[in-house]
Coordinates of C-alpha atoms and ligand atoms in Angstrom, one line a residue:
M1 CA 11.1 -76.3 -7.3
F2 CA 11.8 -77.9 -10.6
K3 CA 14.9 -75.8 -11.3
T4 CA 17.6 -74.0 -9.4
H5 CA 18.6 -71.9 -12.5
T6 CA 17.2 -71.0 -15.9
C7 CA 18.8 -72.3 -19.0
G8 CA 20.2 -68.9 -19.8
E9 CA 21.8 -68.2 -16.5
L10 CA 24.9 -70.3 -15.8
R11 CA 28.4 -68.8 -16.3
V12 CA 31.9 -69.7 -15.4
E13 CA 31.4 -68.4 -11.8
H14 CA 28.9 -71.3 -11.3
V15 CA 31.5 -73.9 -12.1
G16 CA 31.6 -76.6 -9.5
Q17 CA 28.0 -76.0 -8.3
T18 CA 25.4 -78.7 -8.4
V19 CA 22.3 -77.4 -10.3
T20 CA 18.9 -78.5 -11.5
L21 CA 17.6 -77.3 -14.8
A22 CA 14.3 -78.0 -16.6
G23 CA 13.2 -77.3 -20.1
W24 CA 12.8 -78.7 -23.6
I25 CA 15.2 -80.7 -25.6
D26 CA 16.3 -78.3 -28.3
R27 CA 18.8 -80.7 -29.9
R28 CA 20.4 -84.0 -29.0
R29 CA 23.6 -85.4 -30.4
D30 CA 24.4 -89.0 -29.6
H31 CA 28.1 -90.0 -29.6
G32 CA 27.5 -93.4 -28.1
A33 CA 29.1 -93.2 -24.7
L34 CA 28.6 -89.4 -24.6
I35 CA 25.3 -87.7 -25.3
F36 CA 25.0 -83.9 -25.8
L37 CA 21.7 -82.3 -24.9
D38 CA 20.8 -78.7 -25.6
L39 CA 18.3 -77.8 -23.0
R40 CA 16.1 -74.8 -23.8
D41 CA 13.7 -72.6 -21.8
R42 CA 12.5 -69.1 -22.2
F43 CA 15.7 -67.7 -21.0
G44 CA 18.2 -69.5 -23.1
I45 CA 20.0 -72.7 -23.9
T46 CA 22.4 -74.7 -21.8
Q47 CA 24.5 -77.6 -23.0
V48 CA 24.2 -80.8 -21.0
T49 CA 26.6 -83.7 -21.3
V50 CA 25.6 -87.2 -20.2
H51 CA 28.4 -89.8 -19.8
A52 CA 27.6 -93.5 -19.9
E53 CA 30.4 -94.5 -17.6
E54 CA 29.9 -91.9 -14.9
S55 CA 26.1 -91.9 -14.9
P56 CA 24.7 -95.0 -16.6
E57 CA 21.1 -94.4 -15.6
A58 CA 21.1 -90.8 -16.7
H59 CA 22.7 -92.0 -20.0
E60 CA 20.1 -94.6 -20.5
A61 CA 17.4 -91.9 -19.9
A62 CA 19.1 -89.5 -22.3
S63 CA 19.4 -92.0 -25.0
Q64 CA 15.5 -92.1 -25.1
L65 CA 15.1 -88.4 -25.5
R66 CA 13.7 -86.7 -28.6
V67 CA 13.3 -83.0 -29.4
E68 CA 10.7 -81.1 -27.4
Y69 CA 10.6 -83.6 -24.6
V70 CA 10.3 -81.8 -21.3
V71 CA 13.2 -82.8 -19.1
Q72 CA 14.7 -82.1 -15.8
V73 CA 18.5 -82.4 -15.4
Q74 CA 20.5 -82.5 -12.3
G75 CA 24.2 -82.1 -12.6
Q76 CA 27.4 -80.2 -12.0
V77 CA 28.5 -77.1 -13.8
R78 CA 31.8 -77.5 -15.5
R79 CA 34.0 -75.3 -17.7
R80 CA 33.9 -76.6 -21.3
P81 CA 37.2 -78.0 -22.5
P82 CA 39.4 -75.4 -24.3
G83 CA 38.3 -75.0 -27.9
F84 CA 34.8 -76.3 -27.3
E85 CA 33.3 -72.9 -26.1
N86 CA 30.4 -71.5 -28.0
P87 CA 30.8 -67.8 -28.3
N88 CA 27.2 -67.5 -29.7
L89 CA 25.6 -68.7 -26.5
P90 CA 25.7 -66.6 -23.3
T91 CA 26.1 -69.9 -21.5
G92 CA 28.7 -71.1 -24.1
E93 CA 31.7 -71.3 -21.7
I94 CA 30.1 -73.9 -19.4
E95 CA 28.2 -77.2 -19.6
V96 CA 26.3 -79.2 -17.1
V97 CA 27.5 -82.8 -16.5
A98 CA 24.3 -84.7 -15.8
H99 CA 23.9 -87.0 -12.9
R100 CA 20.2 -87.5 -13.3
V101 CA 17.9 -87.0 -16.3
T102 CA 14.2 -87.2 -15.7
V103 CA 11.6 -87.0 -18.4
L104 CA 8.7 -84.8 -17.2
N105 CA 6.7 -85.3 -20.4
P106 CA 7.5 -86.7 -23.8
S107 CA 6.5 -84.9 -27.0
R108 CA 5.2 -85.9 -30.4
T109 CA 7.5 -84.9 -33.2
P110 CA 6.7 -81.3 -33.8
P111 CA 5.3 -80.3 -37.2
F112 CA 8.2 -77.9 -37.8
Y113 CA 11.6 -77.1 -36.5
I114 CA 11.7 -75.1 -33.3
S115 CA 15.4 -74.9 -32.7
G116 CA 17.3 -71.9 -34.0
S117 CA 16.1 -70.1 -37.1
R118 CA 15.2 -73.2 -39.1
G119 CA 11.5 -72.7 -38.5
D120 CA 11.5 -69.1 -39.9
N121 CA 10.2 -70.0 -43.3
V122 CA 7.5 -72.4 -42.3
D123 CA 4.1 -71.8 -43.8
E124 CA 2.3 -69.4 -41.6
A125 CA -1.0 -71.4 -41.5
L126 CA 0.9 -74.3 -39.9
R127 CA 2.6 -71.9 -37.4
L128 CA -0.8 -70.5 -36.4
R129 CA -2.3 -73.9 -36.1
Y130 CA 0.4 -74.9 -33.6
R131 CA 1.0 -71.4 -32.2
Y132 CA 2.1 -72.8 -28.8
L133 CA 5.0 -74.5 -30.6
D134 CA 5.7 -71.5 -32.8
L135 CA 6.0 -69.3 -29.8
R136 CA 8.8 -71.6 -28.5
R137 CA 10.9 -70.6 -31.4
P138 CA 13.6 -68.1 -30.3
R139 CA 12.5 -65.4 -32.7
M140 CA 8.9 -65.5 -31.4
T141 CA 9.9 -65.8 -27.8
H142 CA 12.1 -62.7 -28.4
N143 CA 9.1 -60.9 -29.9
M144 CA 6.9 -61.7 -26.9
V145 CA 9.6 -60.5 -24.5
L146 CA 10.0 -57.3 -26.5
R147 CA 6.3 -56.7 -26.5
H148 CA 6.2 -57.1 -22.7
R149 CA 9.1 -54.7 -22.3
V150 CA 7.4 -52.1 -24.5
V151 CA 4.2 -52.3 -22.5
R152 CA 6.0 -52.3 -19.2
A153 CA 8.1 -49.2 -20.2
I154 CA 4.9 -47.4 -21.3
R155 CA 3.2 -48.2 -17.9
E156 CA 6.2 -47.1 -15.9
F157 CA 6.5 -43.9 -17.8
L158 CA 2.9 -43.0 -17.4
Y159 CA 2.7 -44.0 -13.7
D160 CA 5.5 -41.6 -13.0
R161 CA 3.5 -38.8 -14.6
D162 CA 0.4 -39.2 -12.6
F163 CA -1.7 -41.1 -15.1
L164 CA -4.3 -43.4 -13.7
E165 CA -4.7 -46.8 -15.3
I166 CA -8.4 -47.5 -15.6
E167 CA -10.2 -50.4 -17.3
T168 CA -13.3 -49.8 -19.3
P169 CA -15.8 -52.5 -20.2
H170 CA -15.9 -54.6 -23.3
L171 CA -19.6 -55.0 -23.4
I172 CA -20.8 -51.5 -24.4
K173 CA -22.8 -49.6 -26.9
S174 CA -21.3 -48.9 -30.4
T175 CA -18.3 -46.5 -30.4
P176 CA -17.9 -45.6 -34.0
E177 CA -14.2 -45.5 -35.2
G178 CA -14.9 -46.2 -38.9
A179 CA -15.3 -49.9 -38.8
R180 CA -18.2 -52.3 -38.2
D181 CA -19.0 -53.3 -34.7
F182 CA -18.7 -56.8 -33.4
I183 CA -22.0 -57.3 -31.6
V184 CA -22.9 -59.5 -28.7
P185 CA -26.5 -60.7 -28.2
S186 CA -28.0 -60.2 -24.8
R187 CA -29.7 -63.2 -23.3
L188 CA -31.4 -61.2 -20.6
H189 CA -32.7 -58.6 -23.0
P190 CA -34.0 -60.4 -26.0
G191 CA -33.4 -58.7 -29.3
K192 CA -30.9 -56.3 -27.8
F193 CA -27.1 -56.3 -28.3
Y194 CA -23.9 -55.0 -26.8
A195 CA -21.1 -53.9 -29.1
L196 CA -17.5 -54.6 -28.5
P197 CA -15.5 -51.3 -28.3
Q198 CA -13.8 -50.2 -31.5
S199 CA -11.8 -48.2 -29.0
P200 CA -12.6 -46.8 -25.5
Q201 CA -13.1 -43.4 -27.1
Q202 CA -16.4 -42.3 -25.5
L203 CA -15.6 -44.0 -22.2
K204 CA -12.3 -42.2 -21.9
Q205 CA -14.0 -38.9 -22.6
L206 CA -16.5 -39.7 -19.9
L207 CA -13.7 -40.4 -17.5
M208 CA -12.5 -36.8 -18.2
V209 CA -16.0 -35.6 -17.4
A210 CA -15.6 -37.7 -14.3
G211 CA -12.5 -35.6 -13.3
M212 CA -9.9 -38.4 -13.7
E213 CA -7.7 -35.8 -15.6
R214 CA -5.0 -38.2 -16.8
Y215 CA -6.1 -41.7 -17.9
F216 CA -4.5 -44.5 -19.8
Q217 CA -5.3 -48.1 -20.6
I218 CA -3.6 -50.8 -22.5
A219 CA -6.9 -51.4 -24.3
R220 CA -8.2 -54.2 -26.5
C221 CA -10.1 -52.8 -29.5
F222 CA -12.4 -54.8 -31.8
R223 CA -13.1 -53.8 -35.3
D224 CA -15.0 -55.9 -37.8
E225 CA -13.3 -54.8 -40.9
D226 CA -12.8 -56.5 -44.2
L227 CA -9.3 -57.6 -43.2
R228 CA -6.6 -56.2 -45.4
A229 CA -3.0 -57.2 -45.4
D230 CA -2.0 -56.3 -41.9
R231 CA -5.2 -55.9 -39.9
Q232 CA -6.5 -57.9 -37.1
P233 CA -10.1 -58.0 -35.8
E234 CA -8.8 -57.4 -32.3
F235 CA -5.7 -55.4 -31.4
T236 CA -4.2 -53.5 -28.6
Q237 CA -3.8 -49.8 -28.1
L238 CA -2.2 -47.5 -25.6
D239 CA -5.3 -45.4 -25.1
L240 CA -4.8 -42.1 -23.3
E241 CA -6.8 -39.0 -22.4
M242 CA -5.9 -35.8 -20.6
S243 CA -7.9 -32.9 -19.4
F244 CA -7.0 -29.2 -19.6
V245 CA -4.6 -29.7 -22.5
D246 CA -4.1 -28.5 -26.0
A247 CA -2.7 -30.5 -28.9
A248 CA 0.9 -29.5 -28.2
D249 CA 0.6 -30.9 -24.6
V250 CA -0.6 -34.3 -25.7
R251 CA 2.1 -34.4 -28.4
A252 CA 4.8 -33.4 -25.9
I253 CA 4.0 -36.2 -23.5
I254 CA 3.7 -38.8 -26.2
E255 CA 7.0 -37.7 -27.7
E256 CA 8.7 -38.0 -24.4
L257 CA 7.1 -41.4 -24.0
M258 CA 8.2 -42.7 -27.3
I259 CA 11.8 -41.5 -26.8
A260 CA 11.9 -43.2 -23.4
V261 CA 10.4 -46.4 -24.7
S262 CA 12.7 -46.5 -27.7
R263 CA 15.8 -46.0 -25.6
Q264 CA 14.8 -48.8 -23.3
V265 CA 14.0 -51.4 -25.8
S266 CA 15.8 -50.6 -29.0
D267 CA 19.4 -50.0 -30.2
K268 CA 18.1 -48.0 -33.1
R269 CA 18.8 -44.2 -33.3
I270 CA 16.0 -41.7 -33.2
Q271 CA 16.5 -39.6 -36.3
Q272 CA 15.3 -36.2 -35.0
I273 CA 14.3 -34.8 -31.6
P274 CA 12.0 -32.9 -31.3
F275 CA 10.0 -35.0 -33.8
P276 CA 9.4 -33.0 -37.1
V277 CA 5.8 -31.7 -37.4
L278 CA 4.3 -31.7 -40.9
T279 CA 0.9 -30.4 -41.8
Y280 CA -1.4 -32.8 -43.7
D281 CA -1.0 -30.7 -46.8
Q282 CA 2.8 -30.6 -46.5
A283 CA 2.9 -34.4 -46.1
L284 CA 0.8 -35.0 -49.2
E285 CA 2.7 -32.4 -51.2
R286 CA 6.2 -33.6 -50.3
Y287 CA 5.6 -37.4 -49.8
G288 CA 2.2 -38.1 -51.4
I289 CA 1.0 -39.6 -48.2
D290 CA 0.0 -38.7 -44.6
R291 CA 2.4 -41.2 -43.1
P292 CA 5.7 -40.4 -44.7
D293 CA 8.8 -42.5 -44.2
L294 CA 11.3 -39.8 -43.3
R295 CA 14.3 -42.2 -43.0
F296 CA 15.3 -41.0 -46.5
G297 CA 14.8 -37.9 -48.7
L298 CA 13.6 -38.3 -52.3
E299 CA 10.8 -35.9 -51.8
L300 CA 8.2 -35.7 -54.6
F301 CA 8.5 -32.7 -56.9
N302 CA 5.7 -30.7 -58.4
V303 CA 5.9 -29.1 -61.9
S304 CA 2.2 -28.5 -62.4
E305 CA 2.8 -24.7 -62.7
Q306 CA 5.6 -25.2 -65.2
M307 CA 3.6 -27.7 -67.3
A308 CA 0.3 -25.7 -67.4
R309 CA 1.0 -24.5 -70.9
S310 CA 3.1 -27.4 -72.1
P311 CA 2.9 -28.5 -75.8
F312 CA 2.6 -32.0 -74.3
G313 CA -1.1 -32.5 -74.1
V314 CA -1.0 -35.1 -71.3
F315 CA 0.6 -32.7 -68.9
R316 CA -1.3 -29.5 -70.1
N317 CA -4.7 -31.3 -69.9
A318 CA -4.1 -32.8 -66.5
V319 CA -3.4 -29.3 -65.1
A320 CA -6.3 -27.8 -66.9
A321 CA -8.6 -30.4 -65.3
G322 CA -7.5 -29.4 -61.8
G323 CA -4.8 -32.2 -61.6
V324 CA -1.1 -32.1 -61.0
V325 CA 2.1 -33.1 -62.7
K326 CA 4.2 -34.5 -59.9
G327 CA 7.2 -36.8 -59.9
V328 CA 9.9 -38.6 -58.0
R329 CA 13.6 -38.9 -58.8
Y330 CA 15.3 -42.3 -59.1
P331 CA 18.9 -41.6 -58.3
G332 CA 21.1 -43.4 -60.8
G333 CA 18.1 -44.9 -62.6
A334 CA 18.7 -43.5 -66.1
G335 CA 20.2 -46.8 -67.2
L336 CA 17.4 -49.1 -66.0
S337 CA 16.3 -51.5 -68.7
R338 CA 13.0 -50.9 -70.4
R339 CA 11.6 -53.9 -68.6
E340 CA 12.6 -52.5 -65.3
I341 CA 10.9 -49.1 -66.1
D342 CA 7.8 -51.0 -67.2
G343 CA 7.9 -52.8 -63.9
L344 CA 7.8 -49.4 -62.1
A345 CA 4.8 -48.4 -64.2
E346 CA 3.0 -51.5 -63.0
L347 CA 3.5 -50.3 -59.4
V348 CA 1.4 -47.2 -60.0
K349 CA -1.5 -48.9 -61.8
P350 CA -3.3 -50.1 -58.7
Y351 CA -3.7 -46.5 -57.8
G352 CA -5.5 -45.7 -61.0
A353 CA -2.7 -43.9 -62.6
K354 CA -3.1 -44.1 -66.4
G355 CA 0.6 -43.9 -67.1
L356 CA 4.0 -43.2 -65.8
A357 CA 6.1 -40.7 -67.9
W358 CA 9.8 -41.0 -67.6
I359 CA 13.0 -39.1 -68.5
G360 CA 16.4 -40.5 -68.0
L361 CA 19.4 -38.1 -67.8
T362 CA 21.7 -40.5 -69.7
G363 CA 24.1 -37.7 -70.6
G364 CA 25.2 -34.4 -69.1
P365 CA 24.2 -30.8 -69.6
D366 CA 25.7 -28.7 -72.4
A367 CA 27.9 -25.7 -71.8
Q368 CA 24.9 -23.5 -70.9
G369 CA 23.6 -26.1 -68.4
H370 CA 20.7 -27.3 -70.6
Y371 CA 20.0 -30.9 -71.3
P372 CA 19.9 -31.4 -75.1
L373 CA 17.6 -34.3 -76.3
E374 CA 20.7 -36.4 -77.0
S375 CA 21.4 -36.3 -73.3
L376 CA 18.0 -37.7 -72.5
R377 CA 16.4 -41.0 -72.8
S378 CA 12.6 -40.6 -72.8
P379 CA 9.5 -41.3 -74.8
I380 CA 8.1 -37.9 -73.9
A381 CA 11.1 -35.4 -73.8
K382 CA 10.7 -34.6 -77.5
F383 CA 7.2 -33.2 -76.7
L384 CA 8.4 -30.7 -74.1
D385 CA 9.9 -27.3 -74.6
P386 CA 13.6 -26.9 -73.6
A387 CA 12.5 -24.5 -70.9
E388 CA 10.2 -27.1 -69.5
I389 CA 13.0 -29.6 -69.4
D390 CA 15.2 -27.0 -67.7
A391 CA 12.4 -26.5 -65.1
L392 CA 12.0 -30.3 -64.6
V393 CA 15.7 -30.7 -63.9
A394 CA 15.8 -27.7 -61.6
V395 CA 12.7 -28.5 -59.6
S396 CA 13.6 -32.2 -59.2
Q397 CA 17.3 -31.4 -58.5
A398 CA 18.2 -34.2 -60.9
E399 CA 21.8 -35.1 -61.6
P400 CA 23.2 -36.8 -64.6
G401 CA 22.4 -40.5 -64.4
D402 CA 19.0 -40.0 -62.6
L403 CA 15.6 -41.1 -63.9
L404 CA 12.6 -38.8 -63.4
L405 CA 9.3 -40.5 -63.1
L406 CA 6.1 -38.4 -63.5
I407 CA 2.4 -38.7 -63.1
A408 CA -0.1 -36.3 -64.5
D409 CA -3.4 -36.9 -62.8
H410 CA -5.7 -35.9 -59.9
P411 CA -3.8 -35.5 -56.7
H412 CA -5.7 -38.3 -55.1
V413 CA -4.3 -40.6 -57.8
A414 CA -0.8 -39.1 -58.3
N415 CA 0.0 -38.7 -54.6
P416 CA -0.5 -42.3 -53.4
A417 CA 1.0 -43.7 -56.6
L418 CA 4.1 -41.6 -56.2
A419 CA 4.3 -42.3 -52.5
N420 CA 4.5 -46.0 -53.3
L421 CA 7.0 -45.4 -56.0
R422 CA 9.1 -43.3 -53.7
L423 CA 9.2 -46.1 -51.1
E424 CA 10.2 -48.6 -53.7
I425 CA 13.0 -46.4 -55.0
G426 CA 14.2 -45.8 -51.5
R427 CA 14.3 -49.6 -50.9
R428 CA 15.9 -50.4 -54.2
T429 CA 18.6 -47.8 -53.9
G430 CA 19.4 -48.7 -50.4
Q431 CA 18.5 -45.3 -49.0
I432 CA 16.5 -46.6 -46.1
D433 CA 18.7 -46.9 -43.0
P434 CA 17.3 -49.9 -41.0
D435 CA 18.9 -48.6 -37.8
L436 CA 16.9 -45.3 -37.8
L437 CA 13.7 -44.5 -36.0
A438 CA 12.2 -41.6 -37.9
F439 CA 9.2 -40.3 -36.0
C440 CA 7.1 -37.4 -37.1
W441 CA 3.8 -35.7 -36.4
V442 CA 1.2 -35.0 -39.0
V443 CA -1.2 -32.2 -38.0
D444 CA -4.0 -30.1 -39.4
F445 CA -5.9 -32.9 -40.9
P446 CA -9.2 -31.9 -42.6
L447 CA -12.1 -32.4 -40.1
L448 CA -14.5 -33.8 -42.8
E449 CA -14.4 -35.4 -46.1
W450 CA -17.2 -35.8 -48.7
D451 CA -18.4 -39.3 -49.0
E452 CA -19.4 -39.8 -52.7
E453 CA -21.3 -43.0 -52.1
E454 CA -23.4 -41.8 -49.2
E455 CA -23.5 -38.2 -50.4
R456 CA -22.7 -36.7 -47.1
W457 CA -19.8 -35.4 -45.0
Q458 CA -18.0 -37.9 -42.8
A459 CA -15.6 -37.2 -40.0
V460 CA -12.0 -38.0 -41.0
H461 CA -10.9 -38.9 -37.5
H462 CA -14.0 -39.5 -35.5
P463 CA -17.0 -37.3 -34.7
F464 CA -15.7 -36.2 -31.3
T465 CA -12.7 -34.4 -32.8
S466 CA -12.8 -30.6 -32.5
A467 CA -12.3 -28.2 -35.4
V468 CA -9.4 -25.7 -35.2
D469 CA -10.9 -22.7 -33.4
E470 CA -10.8 -20.2 -36.3
D471 CA -12.3 -22.8 -38.7
W472 CA -15.6 -23.5 -36.8
D473 CA -17.3 -20.8 -38.9
L474 CA -16.6 -22.7 -42.1
L475 CA -18.4 -25.8 -40.9
E476 CA -21.6 -24.8 -42.6
T477 CA -20.2 -22.7 -45.5
D478 CA -17.1 -24.6 -46.6
P479 CA -16.8 -27.9 -44.7
A480 CA -13.9 -29.2 -46.8
R481 CA -11.7 -26.4 -45.5
V482 CA -12.3 -27.0 -41.8
R483 CA -9.1 -28.3 -40.1
A484 CA -9.3 -30.7 -37.2
K485 CA -7.3 -30.4 -34.0
A486 CA -6.1 -33.9 -34.8
Y487 CA -2.6 -35.4 -34.9
D488 CA -1.1 -38.6 -36.1
I489 CA 2.3 -39.9 -35.0
V490 CA 4.2 -41.7 -37.7
L491 CA 7.2 -44.0 -37.4
N492 CA 9.2 -45.1 -40.4
G493 CA 6.2 -44.8 -42.7
W494 CA 3.7 -46.4 -40.4
E495 CA 1.0 -44.5 -38.6
I496 CA 1.6 -45.7 -35.1
G497 CA -1.1 -43.5 -33.4
G498 CA -3.6 -40.8 -33.8
G499 CA -5.7 -38.6 -31.6
S500 CA -7.2 -35.2 -31.2
I501 CA -8.5 -32.5 -29.0
R502 CA -12.2 -33.2 -28.5
I503 CA -15.3 -31.2 -28.5
H504 CA -16.3 -30.7 -24.9
R505 CA -19.4 -28.5 -25.4
Q506 CA -22.8 -29.8 -26.0
D507 CA -23.7 -27.1 -28.6
Q508 CA -20.6 -27.7 -30.7
Q509 CA -20.9 -31.4 -30.6
M510 CA -24.5 -31.1 -31.8
R511 CA -23.4 -28.7 -34.5
L512 CA -21.0 -31.2 -35.8
F513 CA -23.5 -34.1 -35.7
R514 CA -25.8 -32.0 -37.7
R515 CA -23.1 -31.4 -40.3
L516 CA -22.6 -35.1 -40.4
G517 CA -26.3 -35.4 -41.4
L518 CA -27.5 -36.9 -38.1
D519 CA -30.9 -35.7 -37.0
E520 CA -31.9 -35.0 -33.4
A521 CA -33.5 -38.4 -32.9
E522 CA -30.5 -40.3 -34.2
V523 CA -28.1 -38.3 -32.1
A524 CA -30.2 -38.8 -29.0
E525 CA -30.3 -42.5 -29.7
K526 CA -26.6 -43.0 -30.4
F527 CA -24.8 -40.3 -28.5
G528 CA -27.4 -39.0 -26.0
H529 CA -25.1 -40.0 -23.1
M530 CA -22.2 -37.9 -24.5
L531 CA -24.3 -34.8 -25.1
E532 CA -25.8 -35.2 -21.6
A533 CA -22.5 -35.6 -20.0
F534 CA -21.2 -32.5 -21.7
Q535 CA -23.8 -30.5 -19.9
Y536 CA -22.3 -31.3 -16.5
G537 CA -19.1 -29.3 -16.7
A538 CA -17.0 -31.3 -19.1
P539 CA -13.5 -30.1 -19.0
P540 CA -11.5 -29.3 -22.2
H541 CA -9.8 -32.6 -23.0
G542 CA -7.9 -34.5 -25.7
G543 CA -6.0 -37.7 -26.2
I544 CA -4.5 -40.2 -28.4
A545 CA -4.2 -44.0 -29.1
L546 CA -1.0 -45.8 -30.1
G547 CA -1.0 -49.1 -31.8
I548 CA 1.0 -51.5 -29.7
E549 CA 1.4 -54.1 -32.3
R550 CA 2.7 -51.7 -34.9
I551 CA 5.2 -50.2 -32.5
V552 CA 6.5 -53.6 -31.4
A553 CA 6.6 -54.8 -35.0
L554 CA 8.8 -51.8 -35.9
Y555 CA 11.2 -52.4 -33.1
A556 CA 11.3 -56.1 -33.9
E557 CA 11.7 -55.5 -37.6
A558 CA 8.8 -57.9 -38.0
Q559 CA 7.1 -58.1 -41.4
S560 CA 3.6 -58.3 -39.9
I561 CA 1.8 -57.4 -36.7
R562 CA 0.9 -61.1 -36.4
E563 CA 4.6 -61.7 -35.5
V564 CA 4.2 -59.7 -32.3
M565 CA 0.8 -61.1 -31.2
A566 CA 0.7 -64.3 -29.2
F567 CA -2.4 -65.7 -30.8
P568 CA -3.4 -63.8 -34.0
K569 CA -6.0 -64.6 -36.5
T570 CA -5.4 -65.2 -40.2
A571 CA -6.1 -62.4 -42.7
T572 CA -9.7 -63.7 -42.9
G573 CA -10.2 -63.5 -39.2
V574 CA -9.9 -67.2 -38.4
D575 CA -8.2 -68.6 -35.3
L576 CA -6.6 -71.8 -36.8
M577 CA -5.6 -73.1 -33.4
L578 CA -8.9 -72.8 -31.6
D579 CA -10.9 -73.2 -34.8
A580 CA -12.9 -70.0 -34.3
P581 CA -15.3 -68.8 -35.4
S582 CA -17.3 -72.0 -35.2
P583 CA -21.0 -73.0 -35.1
V584 CA -22.7 -73.0 -31.7
D585 CA -25.2 -75.3 -30.2
P586 CA -28.8 -74.5 -31.3
V587 CA -29.8 -74.4 -27.7
Q588 CA -27.4 -71.6 -27.1
L589 CA -28.8 -69.7 -30.0
A590 CA -32.3 -70.3 -28.8
E591 CA -31.4 -68.8 -25.4
L592 CA -30.1 -65.8 -27.2
H593 CA -33.3 -65.5 -29.3
I594 CA -31.2 -65.9 -32.5
Q595 CA -31.9 -67.7 -35.7
V596 CA -29.2 -68.2 -38.3
I597 CA -30.4 -67.4 -41.8
A598 CA -28.4 -69.0 -44.6
G599 CA -27.3 -67.0 -47.7
D600 CA -25.7 -63.6 -48.3
P601 CA -26.3 -60.9 -45.8
P602 CA -28.0 -57.7 -46.9
A603 CA -25.6 -54.9 -48.0
H604 CA -24.3 -52.9 -45.1
P605 CA -25.6 -49.4 -45.0
G606 CA -22.2 -48.1 -44.1
T607 CA -21.0 -46.5 -40.9
P608 CA -21.6 -42.8 -40.4
E609 CA -18.0 -42.0 -39.5
A610 CA -15.1 -43.0 -41.6
R611 CA -11.5 -43.0 -40.9
V612 CA -9.6 -42.3 -44.1
S613 CA -6.0 -42.1 -43.0
D614 CA -5.2 -45.5 -44.6
S615 CA -5.9 -45.1 -48.3
P616 CA -6.9 -48.4 -49.7
G617 CA -4.2 -50.3 -51.4
V618 CA -1.3 -48.3 -50.0
A619 CA 1.1 -50.8 -48.7
P620 CA 2.5 -49.8 -45.3
G621 CA 6.1 -48.8 -45.5
G622 CA 7.9 -51.9 -44.4
P623 CA 9.7 -51.6 -41.1
Ligands
LIG701 N1 -10.1 -43.5 -30.5 C1 -9.1 -43.1 -31.5 C2 -8.7 -44.4 -32.2 O1 -8.8 -45.5 -31.7 C3 -7.9 -42.5 -30.9 C4 -8.2 -41.2 -30.2 O2 -8.8 -40.3 -30.8 O3 -7.7 -41.1 -29.0 O4 -8.1 -44.3 -33.3

């Protein structure tokens, strides 16, 4: 055994004991005859003192040490002299007086600081290149431990509730989840390919057909997406499926799970139990987005009706064209400088909003409760009727000193733009309580959406999701109105998971495939195995998948999911440490019957099933 105790373990009750520790040199302070070493391992830091007079050999060894040397220390635990305790360290009341110091391995000077928080601002590329050093940093070690605790809590919760943990293969046939597949050439079957699972979706459904009834897996998923801000080509899900359940049953177990996990790993307070449930329409209307951050209010307001006949053409015309006039209130924002307001207008441009109208309530209402023009600061107020101003103030619940920001446009422009603005206002006005966990469910998603480019209907979730019973009849007549038995779970503005009740009957599955524009031959080729299985007594079933990285990142208050992954890739899918992807030996390629063609690849024909829950460009609500 290299060590009798960890570097985080010793306390005053160990005083007098002879111990052996091993770890890395976190810091070394040389006072001549006395050398202080901070010895670090995963569990903590222990101060070691080495005295020249008492232990000349140990002192000689210690004088050679540099940071990150791996060292074994044998010595006696002693109480630190009064006044020299370190209240910031759990081991801060003791130190180990070394008798022997052994270098187990020296270290080159690391490319960045590992000790304390000094490495926190290091360039991420450098951190990824030397991830094994980066992970030694206390914050990263903490994130790894937290992730482990989350996964462990999930497993224990589900074992207790009769779930079976079953692994499914990675070499499979395409499982569409809205991204491209990573494909793996088969050597034994020239010209044929496996796909890496975008999720175990079809396999978990087949496990339900197999009678497993309650399944889960901490599953790795692979999606070849154009990587946006916080995506990774491979990530981990809690993948779960249950038989003989409806949507409420799945939601109930996940709600219980998230409460249990949160209480085990986090000091943050859960805002509301049971978790609020919003329909998709409500979420868009009130927050402009299907993953609202409910840690604060500032709901959007809608004055389309009141502005339908406005003398102000921008508002009137937007409504006439089927658009909306919606806005968000900026508490106390009436006094913002023109530049600051222009800055807010910049924030909505990426969403295609042509402008941001604004009205500041710089003064108060008159005796009758109306806001005269003198009380308003606005480039547009003079074009509005007094009754319209009254309506605006009433609907937005504005108070003197507030700024109202309005967008007149199509809902698919106005909503995401205002959602982003709302988040920004929430942040700037300090309304977002960082100690809250605000969970909610979003339900009643549309089953299908029209794909302009491909001119056909696409599944919003995935093509195995069932329609709400009473909406099946609309599938052929009014597809846009068909609601899905789908649900997303949202935490602090992040979609942390989604799932659905599945189709379990062959005829219904075929009916949906037809609506998605797939002909019999395509269906047979791609999904024949599912349709066949459904003919052998498939039970009603449904499930969900939760994104482990997002959940851990939220608990850890990490800015990116990369912070909670041991070995993530860069935003362009590169592993800087392993230098992957990389060329392979031509012999290997030949064995696989593969020839690399230089130049741009042909345009991708698109995937038949799209997932739209993340509107492009919408920044995730920061944790
Ligand atoms: N397979 C889905 C996903 O990965 C989740 C589910 O429907 O269970 O998003």
